[in-house]
PDB file of C-alpha atoms and ligand atoms in Angstrom:
ATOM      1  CA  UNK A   1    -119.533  32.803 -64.106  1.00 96.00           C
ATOM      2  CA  UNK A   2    -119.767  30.376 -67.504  1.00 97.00           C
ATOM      3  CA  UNK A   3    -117.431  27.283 -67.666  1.00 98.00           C
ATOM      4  CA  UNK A   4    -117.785  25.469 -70.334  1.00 98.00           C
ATOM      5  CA  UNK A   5    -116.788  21.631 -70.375  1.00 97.00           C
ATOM      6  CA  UNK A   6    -114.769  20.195 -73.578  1.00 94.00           C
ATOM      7  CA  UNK A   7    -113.866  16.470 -73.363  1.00 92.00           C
ATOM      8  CA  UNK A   8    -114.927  13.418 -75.180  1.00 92.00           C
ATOM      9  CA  UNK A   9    -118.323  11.627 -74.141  1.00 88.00           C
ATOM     10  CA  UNK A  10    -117.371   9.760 -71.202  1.00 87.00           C
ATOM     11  CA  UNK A  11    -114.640  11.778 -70.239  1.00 92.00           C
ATOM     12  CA  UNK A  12    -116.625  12.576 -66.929  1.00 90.00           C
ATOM     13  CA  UNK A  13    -118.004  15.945 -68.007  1.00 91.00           C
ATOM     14  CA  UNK A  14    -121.371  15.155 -66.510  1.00 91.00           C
ATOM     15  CA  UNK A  15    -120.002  13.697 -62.958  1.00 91.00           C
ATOM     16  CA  UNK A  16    -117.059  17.232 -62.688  1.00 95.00           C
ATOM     17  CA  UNK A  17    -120.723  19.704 -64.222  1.00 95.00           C
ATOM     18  CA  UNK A  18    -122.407  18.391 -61.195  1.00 94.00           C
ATOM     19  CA  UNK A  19    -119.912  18.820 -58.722  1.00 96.00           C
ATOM     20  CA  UNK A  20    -119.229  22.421 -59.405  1.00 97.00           C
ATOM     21  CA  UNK A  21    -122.092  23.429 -60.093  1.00 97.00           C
ATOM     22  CA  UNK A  22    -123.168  22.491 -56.797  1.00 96.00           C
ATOM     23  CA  UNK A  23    -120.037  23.476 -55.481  1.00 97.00           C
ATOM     24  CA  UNK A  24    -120.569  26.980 -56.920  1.00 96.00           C
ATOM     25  CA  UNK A  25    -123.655  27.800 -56.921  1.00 97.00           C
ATOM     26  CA  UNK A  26    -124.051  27.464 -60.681  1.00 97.00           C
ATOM     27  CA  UNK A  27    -126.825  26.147 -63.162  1.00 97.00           C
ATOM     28  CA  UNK A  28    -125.986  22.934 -64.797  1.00 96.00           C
ATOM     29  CA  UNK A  29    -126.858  22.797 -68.323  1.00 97.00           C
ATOM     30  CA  UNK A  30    -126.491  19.209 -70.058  1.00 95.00           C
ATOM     31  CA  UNK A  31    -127.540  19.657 -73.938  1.00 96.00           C
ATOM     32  CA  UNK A  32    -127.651  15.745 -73.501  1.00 93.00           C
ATOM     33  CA  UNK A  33    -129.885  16.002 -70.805  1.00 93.00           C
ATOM     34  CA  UNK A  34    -132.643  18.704 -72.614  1.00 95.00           C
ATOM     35  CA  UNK A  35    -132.840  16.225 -75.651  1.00 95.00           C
ATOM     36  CA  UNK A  36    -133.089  13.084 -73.494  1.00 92.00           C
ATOM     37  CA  UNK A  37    -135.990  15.109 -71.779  1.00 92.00           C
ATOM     38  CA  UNK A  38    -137.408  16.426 -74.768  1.00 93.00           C
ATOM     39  CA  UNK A  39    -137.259  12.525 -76.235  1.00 92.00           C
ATOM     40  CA  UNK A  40    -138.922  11.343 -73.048  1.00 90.00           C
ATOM     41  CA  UNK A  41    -141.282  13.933 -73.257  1.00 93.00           C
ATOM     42  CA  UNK A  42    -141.851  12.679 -76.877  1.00 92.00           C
ATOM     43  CA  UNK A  43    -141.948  16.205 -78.126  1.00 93.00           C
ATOM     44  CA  UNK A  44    -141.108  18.025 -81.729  1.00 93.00           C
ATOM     45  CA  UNK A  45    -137.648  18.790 -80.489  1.00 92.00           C
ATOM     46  CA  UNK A  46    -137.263  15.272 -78.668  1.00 93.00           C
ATOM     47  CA  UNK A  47    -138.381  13.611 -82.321  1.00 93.00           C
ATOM     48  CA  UNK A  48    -136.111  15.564 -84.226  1.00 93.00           C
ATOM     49  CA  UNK A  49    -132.969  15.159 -81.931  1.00 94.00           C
ATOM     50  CA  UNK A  50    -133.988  11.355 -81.633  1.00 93.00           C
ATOM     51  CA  UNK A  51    -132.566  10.408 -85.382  1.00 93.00           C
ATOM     52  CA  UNK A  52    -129.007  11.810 -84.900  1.00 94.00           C
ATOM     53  CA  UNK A  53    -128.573  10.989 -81.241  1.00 92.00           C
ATOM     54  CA  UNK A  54    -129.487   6.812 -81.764  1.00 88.00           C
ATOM     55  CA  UNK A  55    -126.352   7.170 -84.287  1.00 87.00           C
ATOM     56  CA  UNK A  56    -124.091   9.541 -82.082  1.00 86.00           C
ATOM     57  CA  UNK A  57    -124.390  11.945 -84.571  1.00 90.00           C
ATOM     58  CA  UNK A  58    -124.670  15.509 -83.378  1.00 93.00           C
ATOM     59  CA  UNK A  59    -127.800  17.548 -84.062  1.00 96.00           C
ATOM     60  CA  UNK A  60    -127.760  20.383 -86.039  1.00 96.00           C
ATOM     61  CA  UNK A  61    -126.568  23.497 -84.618  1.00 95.00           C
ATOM     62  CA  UNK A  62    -129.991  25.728 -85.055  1.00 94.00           C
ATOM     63  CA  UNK A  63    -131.984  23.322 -83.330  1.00 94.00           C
ATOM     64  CA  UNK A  64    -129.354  22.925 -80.343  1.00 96.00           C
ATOM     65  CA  UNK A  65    -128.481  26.721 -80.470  1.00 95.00           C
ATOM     66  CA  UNK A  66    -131.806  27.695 -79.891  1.00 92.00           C
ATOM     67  CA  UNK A  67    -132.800  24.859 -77.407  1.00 94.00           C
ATOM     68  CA  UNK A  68    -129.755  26.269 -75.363  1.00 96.00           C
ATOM     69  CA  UNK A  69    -130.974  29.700 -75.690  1.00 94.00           C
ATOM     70  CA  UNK A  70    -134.656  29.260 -74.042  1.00 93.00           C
ATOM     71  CA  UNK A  71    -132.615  26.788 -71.581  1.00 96.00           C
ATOM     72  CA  UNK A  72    -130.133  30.086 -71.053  1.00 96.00           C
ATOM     73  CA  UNK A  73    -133.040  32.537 -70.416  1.00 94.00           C
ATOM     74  CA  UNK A  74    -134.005  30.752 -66.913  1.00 95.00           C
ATOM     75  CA  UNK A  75    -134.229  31.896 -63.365  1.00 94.00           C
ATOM     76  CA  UNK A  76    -131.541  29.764 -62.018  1.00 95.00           C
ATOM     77  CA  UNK A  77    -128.897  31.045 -64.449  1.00 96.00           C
ATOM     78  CA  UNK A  78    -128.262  34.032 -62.801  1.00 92.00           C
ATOM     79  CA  UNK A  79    -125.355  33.630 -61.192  1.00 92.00           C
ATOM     80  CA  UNK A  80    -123.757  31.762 -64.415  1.00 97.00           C
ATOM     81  CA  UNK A  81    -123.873  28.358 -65.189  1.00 98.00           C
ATOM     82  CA  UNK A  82    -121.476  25.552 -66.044  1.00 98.00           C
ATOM     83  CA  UNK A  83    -122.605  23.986 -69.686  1.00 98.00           C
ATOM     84  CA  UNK A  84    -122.187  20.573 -70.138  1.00 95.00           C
ATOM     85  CA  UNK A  85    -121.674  19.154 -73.768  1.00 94.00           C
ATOM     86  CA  UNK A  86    -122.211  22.699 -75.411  1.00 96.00           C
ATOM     87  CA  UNK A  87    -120.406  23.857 -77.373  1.00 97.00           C
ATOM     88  CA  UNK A  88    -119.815  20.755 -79.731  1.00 94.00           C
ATOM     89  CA  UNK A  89    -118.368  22.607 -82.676  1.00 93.00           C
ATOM     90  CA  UNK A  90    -116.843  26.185 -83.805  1.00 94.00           C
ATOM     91  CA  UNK A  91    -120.465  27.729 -84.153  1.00 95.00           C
ATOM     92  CA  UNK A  92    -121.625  26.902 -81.157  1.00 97.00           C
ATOM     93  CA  UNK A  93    -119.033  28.428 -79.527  1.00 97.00           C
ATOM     94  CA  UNK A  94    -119.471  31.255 -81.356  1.00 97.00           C
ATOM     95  CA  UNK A  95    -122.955  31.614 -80.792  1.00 97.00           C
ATOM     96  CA  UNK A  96    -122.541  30.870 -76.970  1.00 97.00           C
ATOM     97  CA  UNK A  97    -120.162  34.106 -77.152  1.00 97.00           C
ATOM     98  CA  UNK A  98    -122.843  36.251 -78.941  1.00 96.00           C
ATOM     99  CA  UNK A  99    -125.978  35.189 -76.520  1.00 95.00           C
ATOM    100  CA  UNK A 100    -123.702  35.747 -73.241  1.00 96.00           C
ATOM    101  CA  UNK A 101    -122.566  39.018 -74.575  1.00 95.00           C
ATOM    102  CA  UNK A 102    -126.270  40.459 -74.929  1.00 91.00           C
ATOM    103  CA  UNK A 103    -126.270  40.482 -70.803  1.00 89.00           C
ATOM    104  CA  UNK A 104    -122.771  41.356 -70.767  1.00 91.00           C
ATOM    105  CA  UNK A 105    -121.685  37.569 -69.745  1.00 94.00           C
ATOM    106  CA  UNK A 106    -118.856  35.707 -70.871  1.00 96.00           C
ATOM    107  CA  UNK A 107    -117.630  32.308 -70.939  1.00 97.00           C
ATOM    108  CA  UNK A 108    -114.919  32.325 -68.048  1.00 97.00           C
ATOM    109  CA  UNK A 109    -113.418  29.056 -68.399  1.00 97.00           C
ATOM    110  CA  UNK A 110    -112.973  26.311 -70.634  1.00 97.00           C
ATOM    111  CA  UNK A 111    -112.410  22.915 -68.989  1.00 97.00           C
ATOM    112  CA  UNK A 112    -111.010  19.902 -71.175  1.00 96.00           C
ATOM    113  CA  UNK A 113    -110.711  17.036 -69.936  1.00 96.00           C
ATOM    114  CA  UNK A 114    -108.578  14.744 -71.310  1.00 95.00           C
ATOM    115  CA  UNK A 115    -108.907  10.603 -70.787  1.00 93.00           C
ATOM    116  CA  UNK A 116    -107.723   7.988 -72.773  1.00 91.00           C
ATOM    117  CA  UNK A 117    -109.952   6.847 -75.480  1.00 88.00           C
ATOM    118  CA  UNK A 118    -109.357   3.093 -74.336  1.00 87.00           C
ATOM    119  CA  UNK A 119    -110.323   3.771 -71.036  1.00 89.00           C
ATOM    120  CA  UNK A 120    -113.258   5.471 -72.052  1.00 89.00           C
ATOM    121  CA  UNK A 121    -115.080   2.791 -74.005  1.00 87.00           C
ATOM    122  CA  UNK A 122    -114.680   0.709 -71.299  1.00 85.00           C
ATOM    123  CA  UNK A 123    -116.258   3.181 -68.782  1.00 83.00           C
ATOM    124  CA  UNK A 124    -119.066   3.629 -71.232  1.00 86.00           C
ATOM    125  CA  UNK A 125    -119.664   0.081 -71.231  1.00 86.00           C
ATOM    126  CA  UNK A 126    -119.822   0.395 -67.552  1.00 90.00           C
ATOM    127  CA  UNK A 127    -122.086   3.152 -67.328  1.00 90.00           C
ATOM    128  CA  UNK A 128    -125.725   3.462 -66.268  1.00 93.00           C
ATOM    129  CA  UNK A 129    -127.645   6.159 -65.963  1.00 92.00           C
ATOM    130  CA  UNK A 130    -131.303   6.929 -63.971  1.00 94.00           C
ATOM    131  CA  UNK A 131    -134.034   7.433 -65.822  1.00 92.00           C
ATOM    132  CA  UNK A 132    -135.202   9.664 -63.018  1.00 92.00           C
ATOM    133  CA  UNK A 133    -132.386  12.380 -62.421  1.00 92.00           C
ATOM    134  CA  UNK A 134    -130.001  11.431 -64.584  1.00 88.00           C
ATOM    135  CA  UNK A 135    -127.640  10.451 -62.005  1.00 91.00           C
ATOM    136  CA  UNK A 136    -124.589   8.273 -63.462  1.00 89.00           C
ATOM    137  CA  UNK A 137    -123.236   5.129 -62.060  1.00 93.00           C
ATOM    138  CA  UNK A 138    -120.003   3.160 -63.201  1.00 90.00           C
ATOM    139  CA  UNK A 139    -121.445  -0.910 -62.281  1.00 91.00           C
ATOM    140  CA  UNK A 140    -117.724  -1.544 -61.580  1.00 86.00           C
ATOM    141  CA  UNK A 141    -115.791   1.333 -59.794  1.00 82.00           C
ATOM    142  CA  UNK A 142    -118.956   3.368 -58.466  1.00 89.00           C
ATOM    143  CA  UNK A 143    -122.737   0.942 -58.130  1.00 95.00           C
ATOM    144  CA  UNK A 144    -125.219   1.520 -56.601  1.00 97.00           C
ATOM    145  CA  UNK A 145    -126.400   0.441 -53.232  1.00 97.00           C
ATOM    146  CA  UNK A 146    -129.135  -2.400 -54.560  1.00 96.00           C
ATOM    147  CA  UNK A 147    -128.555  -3.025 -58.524  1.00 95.00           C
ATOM    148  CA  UNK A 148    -130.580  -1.162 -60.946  1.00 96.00           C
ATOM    149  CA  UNK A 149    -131.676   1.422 -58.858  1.00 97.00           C
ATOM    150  CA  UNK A 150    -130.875   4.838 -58.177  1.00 97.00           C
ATOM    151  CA  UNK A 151    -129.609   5.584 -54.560  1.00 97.00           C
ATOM    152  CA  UNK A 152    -130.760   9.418 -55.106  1.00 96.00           C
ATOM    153  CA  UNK A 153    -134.725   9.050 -56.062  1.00 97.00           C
ATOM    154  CA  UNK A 154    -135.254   5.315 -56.870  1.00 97.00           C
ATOM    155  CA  UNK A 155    -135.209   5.408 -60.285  1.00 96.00           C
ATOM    156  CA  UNK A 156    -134.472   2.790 -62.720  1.00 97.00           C
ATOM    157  CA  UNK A 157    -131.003   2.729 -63.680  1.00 96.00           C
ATOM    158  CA  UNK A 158    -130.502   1.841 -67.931  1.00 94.00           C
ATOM    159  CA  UNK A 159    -127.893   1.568 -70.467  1.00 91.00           C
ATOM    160  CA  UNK A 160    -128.686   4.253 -72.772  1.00 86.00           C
ATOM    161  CA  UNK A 161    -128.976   3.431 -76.716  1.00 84.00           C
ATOM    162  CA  UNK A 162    -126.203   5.776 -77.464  1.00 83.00           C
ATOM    163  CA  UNK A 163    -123.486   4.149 -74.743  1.00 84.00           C
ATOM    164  CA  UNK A 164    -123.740   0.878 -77.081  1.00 83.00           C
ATOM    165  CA  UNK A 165    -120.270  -0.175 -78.371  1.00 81.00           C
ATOM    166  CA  UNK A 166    -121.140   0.362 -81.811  1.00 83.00           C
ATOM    167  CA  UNK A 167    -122.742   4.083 -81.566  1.00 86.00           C
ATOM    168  CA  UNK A 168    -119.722   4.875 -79.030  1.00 86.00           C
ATOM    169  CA  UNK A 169    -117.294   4.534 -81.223  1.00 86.00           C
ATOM    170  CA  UNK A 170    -118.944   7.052 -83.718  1.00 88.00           C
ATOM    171  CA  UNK A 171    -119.609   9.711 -80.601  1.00 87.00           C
ATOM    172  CA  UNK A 172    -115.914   9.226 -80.527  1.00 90.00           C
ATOM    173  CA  UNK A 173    -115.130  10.167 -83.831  1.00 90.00           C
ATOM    174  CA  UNK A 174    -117.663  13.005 -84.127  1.00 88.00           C
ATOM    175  CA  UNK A 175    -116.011  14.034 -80.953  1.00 91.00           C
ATOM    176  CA  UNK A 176    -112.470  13.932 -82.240  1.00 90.00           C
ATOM    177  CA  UNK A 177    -113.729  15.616 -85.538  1.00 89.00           C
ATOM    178  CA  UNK A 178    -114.309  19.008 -83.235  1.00 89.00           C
ATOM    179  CA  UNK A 179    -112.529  18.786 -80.642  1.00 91.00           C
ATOM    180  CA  UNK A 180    -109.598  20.628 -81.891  1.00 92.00           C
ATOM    181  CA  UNK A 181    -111.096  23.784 -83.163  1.00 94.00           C
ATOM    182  CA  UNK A 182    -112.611  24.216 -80.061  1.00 96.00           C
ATOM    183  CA  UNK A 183    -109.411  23.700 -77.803  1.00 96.00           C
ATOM    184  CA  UNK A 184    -107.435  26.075 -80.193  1.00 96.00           C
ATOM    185  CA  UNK A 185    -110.673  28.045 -80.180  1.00 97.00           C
ATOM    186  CA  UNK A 186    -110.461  28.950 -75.918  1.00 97.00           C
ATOM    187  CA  UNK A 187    -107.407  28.693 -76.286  1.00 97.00           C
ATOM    188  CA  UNK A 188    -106.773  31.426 -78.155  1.00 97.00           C
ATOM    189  CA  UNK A 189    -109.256  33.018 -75.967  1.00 97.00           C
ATOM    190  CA  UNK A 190    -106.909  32.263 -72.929  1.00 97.00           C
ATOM    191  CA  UNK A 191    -109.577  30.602 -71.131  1.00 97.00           C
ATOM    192  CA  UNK A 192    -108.804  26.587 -71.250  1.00 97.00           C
ATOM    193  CA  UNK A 193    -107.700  24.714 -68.812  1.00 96.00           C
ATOM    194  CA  UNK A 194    -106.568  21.031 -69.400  1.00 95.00           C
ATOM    195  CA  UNK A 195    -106.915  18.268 -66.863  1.00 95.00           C
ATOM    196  CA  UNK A 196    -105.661  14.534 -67.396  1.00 95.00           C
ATOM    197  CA  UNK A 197    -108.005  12.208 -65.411  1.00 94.00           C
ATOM    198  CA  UNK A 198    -108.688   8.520 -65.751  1.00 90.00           C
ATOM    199  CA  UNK A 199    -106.786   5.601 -63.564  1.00 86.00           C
ATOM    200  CA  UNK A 200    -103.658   5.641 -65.925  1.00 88.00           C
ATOM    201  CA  UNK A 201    -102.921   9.352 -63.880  1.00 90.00           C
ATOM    202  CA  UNK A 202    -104.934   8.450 -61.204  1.00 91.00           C
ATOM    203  CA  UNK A 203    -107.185  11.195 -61.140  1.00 93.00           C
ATOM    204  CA  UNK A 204    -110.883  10.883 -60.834  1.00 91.00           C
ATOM    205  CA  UNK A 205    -113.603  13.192 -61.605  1.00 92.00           C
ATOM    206  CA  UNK A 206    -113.994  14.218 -58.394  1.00 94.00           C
ATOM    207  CA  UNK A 207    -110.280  14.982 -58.031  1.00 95.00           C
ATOM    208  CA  UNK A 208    -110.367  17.022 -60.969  1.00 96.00           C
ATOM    209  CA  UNK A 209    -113.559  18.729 -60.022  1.00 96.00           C
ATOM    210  CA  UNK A 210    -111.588  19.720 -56.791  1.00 96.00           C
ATOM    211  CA  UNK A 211    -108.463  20.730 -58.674  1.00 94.00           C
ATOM    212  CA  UNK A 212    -110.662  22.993 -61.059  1.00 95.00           C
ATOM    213  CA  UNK A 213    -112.817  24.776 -57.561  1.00 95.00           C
ATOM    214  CA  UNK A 214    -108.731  25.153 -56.553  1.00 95.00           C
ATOM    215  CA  UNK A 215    -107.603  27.417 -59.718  1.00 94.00           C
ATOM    216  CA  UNK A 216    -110.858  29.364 -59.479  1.00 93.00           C
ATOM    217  CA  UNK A 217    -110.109  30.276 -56.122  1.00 92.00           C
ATOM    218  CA  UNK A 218    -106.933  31.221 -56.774  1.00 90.00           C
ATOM    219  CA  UNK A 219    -107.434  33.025 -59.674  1.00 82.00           C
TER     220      UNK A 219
HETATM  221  P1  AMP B 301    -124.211  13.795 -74.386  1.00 80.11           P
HETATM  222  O1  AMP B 301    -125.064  13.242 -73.309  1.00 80.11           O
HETATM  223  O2  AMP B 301    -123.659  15.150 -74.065  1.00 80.11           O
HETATM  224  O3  AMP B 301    -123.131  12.852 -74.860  1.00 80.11           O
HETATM  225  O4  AMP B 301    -125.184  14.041 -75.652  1.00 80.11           O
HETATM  226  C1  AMP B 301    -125.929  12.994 -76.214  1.00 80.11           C
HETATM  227  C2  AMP B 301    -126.270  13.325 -77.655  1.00 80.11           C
HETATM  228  O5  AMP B 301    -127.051  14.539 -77.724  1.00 80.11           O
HETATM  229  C3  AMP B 301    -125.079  13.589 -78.556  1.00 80.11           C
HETATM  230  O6  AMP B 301    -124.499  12.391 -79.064  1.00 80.11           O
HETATM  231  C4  AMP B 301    -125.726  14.434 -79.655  1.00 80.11           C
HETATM  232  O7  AMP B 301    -126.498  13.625 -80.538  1.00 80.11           O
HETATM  233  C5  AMP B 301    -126.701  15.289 -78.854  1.00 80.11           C
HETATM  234  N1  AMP B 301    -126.064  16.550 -78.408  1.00 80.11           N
HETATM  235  C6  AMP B 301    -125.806  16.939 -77.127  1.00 80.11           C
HETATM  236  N2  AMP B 301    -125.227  18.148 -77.081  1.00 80.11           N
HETATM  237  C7  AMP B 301    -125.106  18.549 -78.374  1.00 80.11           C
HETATM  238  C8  AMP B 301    -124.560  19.714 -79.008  1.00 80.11           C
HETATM  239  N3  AMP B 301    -124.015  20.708 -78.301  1.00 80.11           N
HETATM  240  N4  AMP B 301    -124.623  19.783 -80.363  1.00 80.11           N
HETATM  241  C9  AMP B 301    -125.175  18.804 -81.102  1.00 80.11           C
HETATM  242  N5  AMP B 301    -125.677  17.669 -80.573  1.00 80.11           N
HETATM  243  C10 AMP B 301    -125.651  17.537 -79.222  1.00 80.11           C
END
């Protein structure tokens, strides 16, 4: 099984990937995640990705499509795998079709999720992330045991360059700028499911993670 995640940076796609992949025994594939390890790693890729990615900009499809590609020909994807923050635009969706089709795959579901933009510069501000394992805390509504360090391996906990006021603000508009062709893309493909999170409905990520495992099941 593929589900893809829509939603706006900050919209918890990370936190809901993680849960069900785990949940269901999926791979979870963060595009975010391969550049930040190919930019750690300081290699071609990483130094390529690095000039859009300090200005939220996305980086160009080839380079991302074929990153996902090598990440899609791994081990652990075969059972499926839930792919966070890919697609990003009309291409990449198309593209994700074409690869998945070669093993006679498809993309099952396509999970938006839809939060306020003013809540979500606010939880941006709020976030930190490990430079270990990528785990994500909120300092507010979810810290960690002993400040700036990860309660999973012990990492150090950052602010990443790109969850900076200014350069959210443009992740939001490049997000905004796509979004909708992909929504009416799966949807047309009668595959997306919406879900409203964020404290004005009361629904966190782990609530919609559950309500998403629910539907499956039921399906
Ligand atoms: P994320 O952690 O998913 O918000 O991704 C961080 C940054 O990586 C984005 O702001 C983009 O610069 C880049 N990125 C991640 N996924 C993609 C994608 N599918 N297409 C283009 N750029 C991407």
């Amino acid at each position: 099984m593929f589900i893809v995640l829509l939603g706006a940076p900050g919209s918890g796609k990370g936190t809901v990937g993680k849960i069900i992949a785990e949940d269901l025994k999926l791979a979870h594939i963060s595009t975010g995640d391969l550049f930040r390890e190919n930019l750690k790693n300081e290699t071609e890729l990483g130094k390529e990705a690095k000039q859009y990615m300090d200005k939220g900009e996305l980086v160009p499809d080839e380079v991302t499509i074929k990153m996902l590609k090598e990440r899609l020909n791994k081990a652990d994807v075969e059972n499926g795998a839930v792919l966070d923050g890919f697609p990003r635009t009309k291409n990449q969706a198309i593209s994700l079709d074409n690869m998945l089709n070669q093993t006679k795959a498809k993309v099952d579901m396509a999970l938006n999720i839809e939060v306020p933009f003013d809540e979500i510069v606010e939880r941006i501000a709020n976030r930190r992330s490990c430079r270990g394992c990528t785990e994500i805390y909120n300092v507010v509504f979810n810290p960690p045991k002993t400040e700036g360090i990860c309660d999973k391996c012990g990492g150090e906990l950052y602010q990443r360059e790109d969850q900076k006021p200014e350069v959210v603000k443009n992740r939001l508009k490049v997000y905004s700028e796509s979004a909708e062709e992909l929504i009416n893309y799966y949807e047309n493909a009668k595959i997306l499911y919406s879900a409203k999170a964020g404290d004005k409905v009361g629904k966190t990520s782990y609530d919609v993670a559950k309500d998403v495992e629910e539907y499956i099941k039921n399906k």
